[in-house]
Short mmCIF file of C-alpha atoms in Angstrom, two decimals:
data_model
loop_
_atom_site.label_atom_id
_atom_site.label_comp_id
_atom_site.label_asym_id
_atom_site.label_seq_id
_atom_site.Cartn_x
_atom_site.Cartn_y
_atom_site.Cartn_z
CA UNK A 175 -18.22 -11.24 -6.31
CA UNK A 176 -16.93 -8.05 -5.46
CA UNK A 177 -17.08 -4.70 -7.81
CA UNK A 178 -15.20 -2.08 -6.60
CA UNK A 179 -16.51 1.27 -8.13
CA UNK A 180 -17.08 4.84 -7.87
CA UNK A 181 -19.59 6.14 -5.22
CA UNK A 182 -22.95 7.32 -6.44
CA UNK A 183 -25.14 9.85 -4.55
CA UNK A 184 -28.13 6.93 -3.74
CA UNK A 185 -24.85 5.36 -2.02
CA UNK A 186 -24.70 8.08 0.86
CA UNK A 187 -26.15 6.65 3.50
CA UNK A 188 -24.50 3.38 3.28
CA UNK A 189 -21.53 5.18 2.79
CA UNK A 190 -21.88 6.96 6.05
CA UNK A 191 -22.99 3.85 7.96
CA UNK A 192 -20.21 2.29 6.80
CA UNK A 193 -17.99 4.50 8.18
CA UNK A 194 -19.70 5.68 11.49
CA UNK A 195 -19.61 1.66 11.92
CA UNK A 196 -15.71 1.28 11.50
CA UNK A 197 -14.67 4.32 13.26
CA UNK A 198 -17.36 4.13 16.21
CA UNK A 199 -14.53 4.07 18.79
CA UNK A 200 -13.58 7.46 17.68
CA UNK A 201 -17.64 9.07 17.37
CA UNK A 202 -18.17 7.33 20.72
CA UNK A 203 -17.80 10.10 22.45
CA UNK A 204 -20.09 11.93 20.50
CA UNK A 205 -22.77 8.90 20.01
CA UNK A 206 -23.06 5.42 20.44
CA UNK A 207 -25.50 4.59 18.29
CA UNK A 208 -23.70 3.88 14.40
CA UNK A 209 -27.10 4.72 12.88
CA UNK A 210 -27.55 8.18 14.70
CA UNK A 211 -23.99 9.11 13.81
CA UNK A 212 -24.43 7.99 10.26
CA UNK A 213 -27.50 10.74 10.18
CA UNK A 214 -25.52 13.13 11.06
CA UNK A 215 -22.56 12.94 9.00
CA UNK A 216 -24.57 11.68 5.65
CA UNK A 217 -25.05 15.08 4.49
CA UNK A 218 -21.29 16.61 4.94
CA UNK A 219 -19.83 13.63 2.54
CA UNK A 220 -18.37 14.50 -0.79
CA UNK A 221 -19.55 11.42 -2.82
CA UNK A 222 -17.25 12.24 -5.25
CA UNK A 223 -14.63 11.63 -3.68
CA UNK A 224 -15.80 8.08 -2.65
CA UNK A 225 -15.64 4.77 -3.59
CA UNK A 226 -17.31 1.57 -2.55
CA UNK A 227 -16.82 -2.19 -2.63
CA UNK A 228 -19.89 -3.58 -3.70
CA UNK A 229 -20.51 -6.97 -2.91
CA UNK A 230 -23.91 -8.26 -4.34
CA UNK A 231 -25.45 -5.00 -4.10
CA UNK A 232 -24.66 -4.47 -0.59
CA UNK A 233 -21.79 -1.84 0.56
CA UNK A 234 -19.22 -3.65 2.13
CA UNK A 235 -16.89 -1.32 2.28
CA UNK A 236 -15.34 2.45 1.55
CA UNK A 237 -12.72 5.05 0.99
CA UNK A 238 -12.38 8.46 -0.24
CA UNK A 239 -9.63 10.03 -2.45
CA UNK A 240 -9.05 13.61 -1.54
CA UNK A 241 -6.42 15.94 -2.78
CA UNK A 242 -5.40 19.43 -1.73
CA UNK A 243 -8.37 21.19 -4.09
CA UNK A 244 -11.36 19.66 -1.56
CA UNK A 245 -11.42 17.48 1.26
CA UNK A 246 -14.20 13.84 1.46
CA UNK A 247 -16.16 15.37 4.28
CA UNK A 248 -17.07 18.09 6.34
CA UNK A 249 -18.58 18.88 9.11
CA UNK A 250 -22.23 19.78 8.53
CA UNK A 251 -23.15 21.48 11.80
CA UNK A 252 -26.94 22.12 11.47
CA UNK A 253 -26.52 17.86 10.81
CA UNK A 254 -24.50 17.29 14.25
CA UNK A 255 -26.80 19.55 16.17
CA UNK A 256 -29.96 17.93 15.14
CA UNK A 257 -28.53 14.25 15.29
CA UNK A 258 -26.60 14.82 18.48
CA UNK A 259 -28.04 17.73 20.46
CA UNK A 260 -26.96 21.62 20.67
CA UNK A 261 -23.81 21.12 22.91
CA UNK A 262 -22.70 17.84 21.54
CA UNK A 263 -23.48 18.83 18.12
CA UNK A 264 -20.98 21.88 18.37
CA UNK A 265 -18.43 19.86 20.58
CA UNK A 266 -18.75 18.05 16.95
CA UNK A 267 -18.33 20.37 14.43
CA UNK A 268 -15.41 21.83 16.22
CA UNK A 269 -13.53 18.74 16.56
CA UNK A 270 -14.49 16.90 13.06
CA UNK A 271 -13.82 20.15 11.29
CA UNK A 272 -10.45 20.18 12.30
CA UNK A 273 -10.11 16.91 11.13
CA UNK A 274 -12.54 16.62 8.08
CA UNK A 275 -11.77 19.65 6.74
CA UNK A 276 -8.19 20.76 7.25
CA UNK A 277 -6.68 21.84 4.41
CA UNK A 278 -4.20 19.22 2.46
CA UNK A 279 -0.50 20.21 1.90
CA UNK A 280 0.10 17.91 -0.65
CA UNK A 281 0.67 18.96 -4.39
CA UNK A 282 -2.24 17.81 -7.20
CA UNK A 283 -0.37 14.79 -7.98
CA UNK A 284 -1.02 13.14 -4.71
CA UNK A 285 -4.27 11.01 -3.86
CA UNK A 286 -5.28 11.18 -0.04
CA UNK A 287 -6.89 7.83 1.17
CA UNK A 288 -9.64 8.67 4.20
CA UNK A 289 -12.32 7.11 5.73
CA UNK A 290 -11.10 3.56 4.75
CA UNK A 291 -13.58 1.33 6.26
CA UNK A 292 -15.02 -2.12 5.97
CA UNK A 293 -18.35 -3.37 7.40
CA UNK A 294 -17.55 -5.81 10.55
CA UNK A 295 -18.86 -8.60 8.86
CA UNK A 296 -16.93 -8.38 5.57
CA UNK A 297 -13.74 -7.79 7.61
CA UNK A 298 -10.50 -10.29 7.27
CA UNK A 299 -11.74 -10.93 3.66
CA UNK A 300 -9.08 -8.77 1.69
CA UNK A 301 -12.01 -5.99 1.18
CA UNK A 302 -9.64 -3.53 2.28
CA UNK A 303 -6.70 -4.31 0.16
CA UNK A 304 -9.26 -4.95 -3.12
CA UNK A 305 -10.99 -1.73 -2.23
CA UNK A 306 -7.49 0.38 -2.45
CA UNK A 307 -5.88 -1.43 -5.33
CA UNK A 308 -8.47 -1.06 -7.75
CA UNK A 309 -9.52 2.58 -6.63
CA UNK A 310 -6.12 3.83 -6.56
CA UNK A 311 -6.29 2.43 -10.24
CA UNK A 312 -9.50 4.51 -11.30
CA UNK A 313 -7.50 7.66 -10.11
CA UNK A 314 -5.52 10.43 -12.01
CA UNK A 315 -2.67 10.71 -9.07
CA UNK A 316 1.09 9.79 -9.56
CA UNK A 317 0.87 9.24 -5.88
CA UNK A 318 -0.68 8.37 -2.49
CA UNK A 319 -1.00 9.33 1.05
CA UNK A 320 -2.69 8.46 4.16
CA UNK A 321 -2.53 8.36 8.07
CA UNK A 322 -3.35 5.24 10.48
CA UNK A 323 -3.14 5.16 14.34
CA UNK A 324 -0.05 4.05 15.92
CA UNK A 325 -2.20 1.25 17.51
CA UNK A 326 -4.26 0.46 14.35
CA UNK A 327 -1.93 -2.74 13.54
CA UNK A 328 -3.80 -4.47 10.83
CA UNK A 329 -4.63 -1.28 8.57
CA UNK A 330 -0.80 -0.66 8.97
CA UNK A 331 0.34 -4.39 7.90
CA UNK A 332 -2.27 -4.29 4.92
CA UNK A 333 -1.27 -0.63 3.86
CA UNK A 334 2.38 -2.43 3.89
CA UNK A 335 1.18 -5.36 2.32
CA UNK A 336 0.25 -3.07 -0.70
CA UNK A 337 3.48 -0.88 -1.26
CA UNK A 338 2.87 1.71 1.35
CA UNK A 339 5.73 3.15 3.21
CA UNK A 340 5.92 4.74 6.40
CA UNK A 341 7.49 8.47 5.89
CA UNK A 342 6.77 10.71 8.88
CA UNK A 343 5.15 9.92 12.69
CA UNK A 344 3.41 13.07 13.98
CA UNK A 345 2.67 13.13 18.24
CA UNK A 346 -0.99 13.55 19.09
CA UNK A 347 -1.47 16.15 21.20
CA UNK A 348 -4.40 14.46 22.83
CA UNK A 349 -3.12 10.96 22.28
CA UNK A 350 -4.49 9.66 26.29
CA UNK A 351 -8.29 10.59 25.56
CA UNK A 352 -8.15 9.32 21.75
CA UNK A 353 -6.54 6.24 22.19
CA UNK A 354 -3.26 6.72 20.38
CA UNK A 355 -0.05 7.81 21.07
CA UNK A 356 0.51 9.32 17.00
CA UNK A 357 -0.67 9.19 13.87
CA UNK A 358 1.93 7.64 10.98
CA UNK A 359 1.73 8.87 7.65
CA UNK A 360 2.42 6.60 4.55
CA UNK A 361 3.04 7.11 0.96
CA UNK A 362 2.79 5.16 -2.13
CA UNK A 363 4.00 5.85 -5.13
CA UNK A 364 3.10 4.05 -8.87
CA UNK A 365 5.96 2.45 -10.37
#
């Protein structure tokens, strides 16, 4: 059975493994280890802002709801330096605090989905689409936004799958050493 709530603090790390697990492509650079990068990005996440799919006890998945008061992460550098090393760990807080931290443009009204991730071996099990439904449900917010890689084909079709519709593309200016060519942004909005 799966319980889809909101995060609690004793969740953190599991939170963060979670996520340094489904994203490790992108941290690669910065680690290869999942655990090591979990370490080091534990203590910048807002647990507030999260939620988790709880299957059993065990975390199977995340997300975090942001909005344009406070962001679900930052980037804790005296964290990065430790986990990763002095040069890497600034390499990191300069590039994840662009991207962590960057300040939202969207009025109060709209809910930004991040860090949507599901543990490899719950994936393909509808985790995703549960985990987004029902938080989107616990939420205040008229309306939702969030941004997927170009090449990121099955978080687009299940986004679609749930109402979301693509409404701007935006180049990325580094798009040969990420991986992607742009990021498209989708909204949702309640009926």
């Amino acid at each position: 059975m799966l319980h889809i709530r909101k995060a609690k603090e004793t969740d953190r790390n599991h939170v963060a493994l979670c996520i340094a697990e489904a994203f490790e492509k992108d941290f690669s650079i910065l680690c290869k280890d999942n655990q090591k990068v979990a370490d080091a990005m534990a203590a910048g996440l807002n647990m507030e802002k999260f939620y988790v799919a709880d299957r059993k006890g065990t975390i199977a998945g995340v997300l975090a709801i942001s909005d344009c008061n406070g962001r679900a992460a930052r980037a804790e550098k005296a964290s990065l330096k430790k986990h990763f090393g002095f040069f890497k760990g600034m390499i990191g807080t300069f590039v994840l605090k662009e991207e962590f931290e960057k300040q939202l443009e969207y009025p109060i009204t709209t809910g930004y989905l991040e860090f949507v991730a599901v543990r490899k071996k719950y994936r393909k099990q509808g985790i995703a689409t549960a985990m987004i439904q029902e938080s989107m449900l616990l939420t205040k917010y008229q309306d939702f936004v969030l941004d997927v890689t170009d090449i990121n084909t099955n978080a687009i079709k299940c986004y679609t799958r749930i109402g979301f519709e693509e409404f701007k593309r935006i180049p990325e200016k580094h798009g040969k050493q990420k991986g992607f060519n742009e990021k498209i942004f989708m909204r949702y909005c309640r009926k």
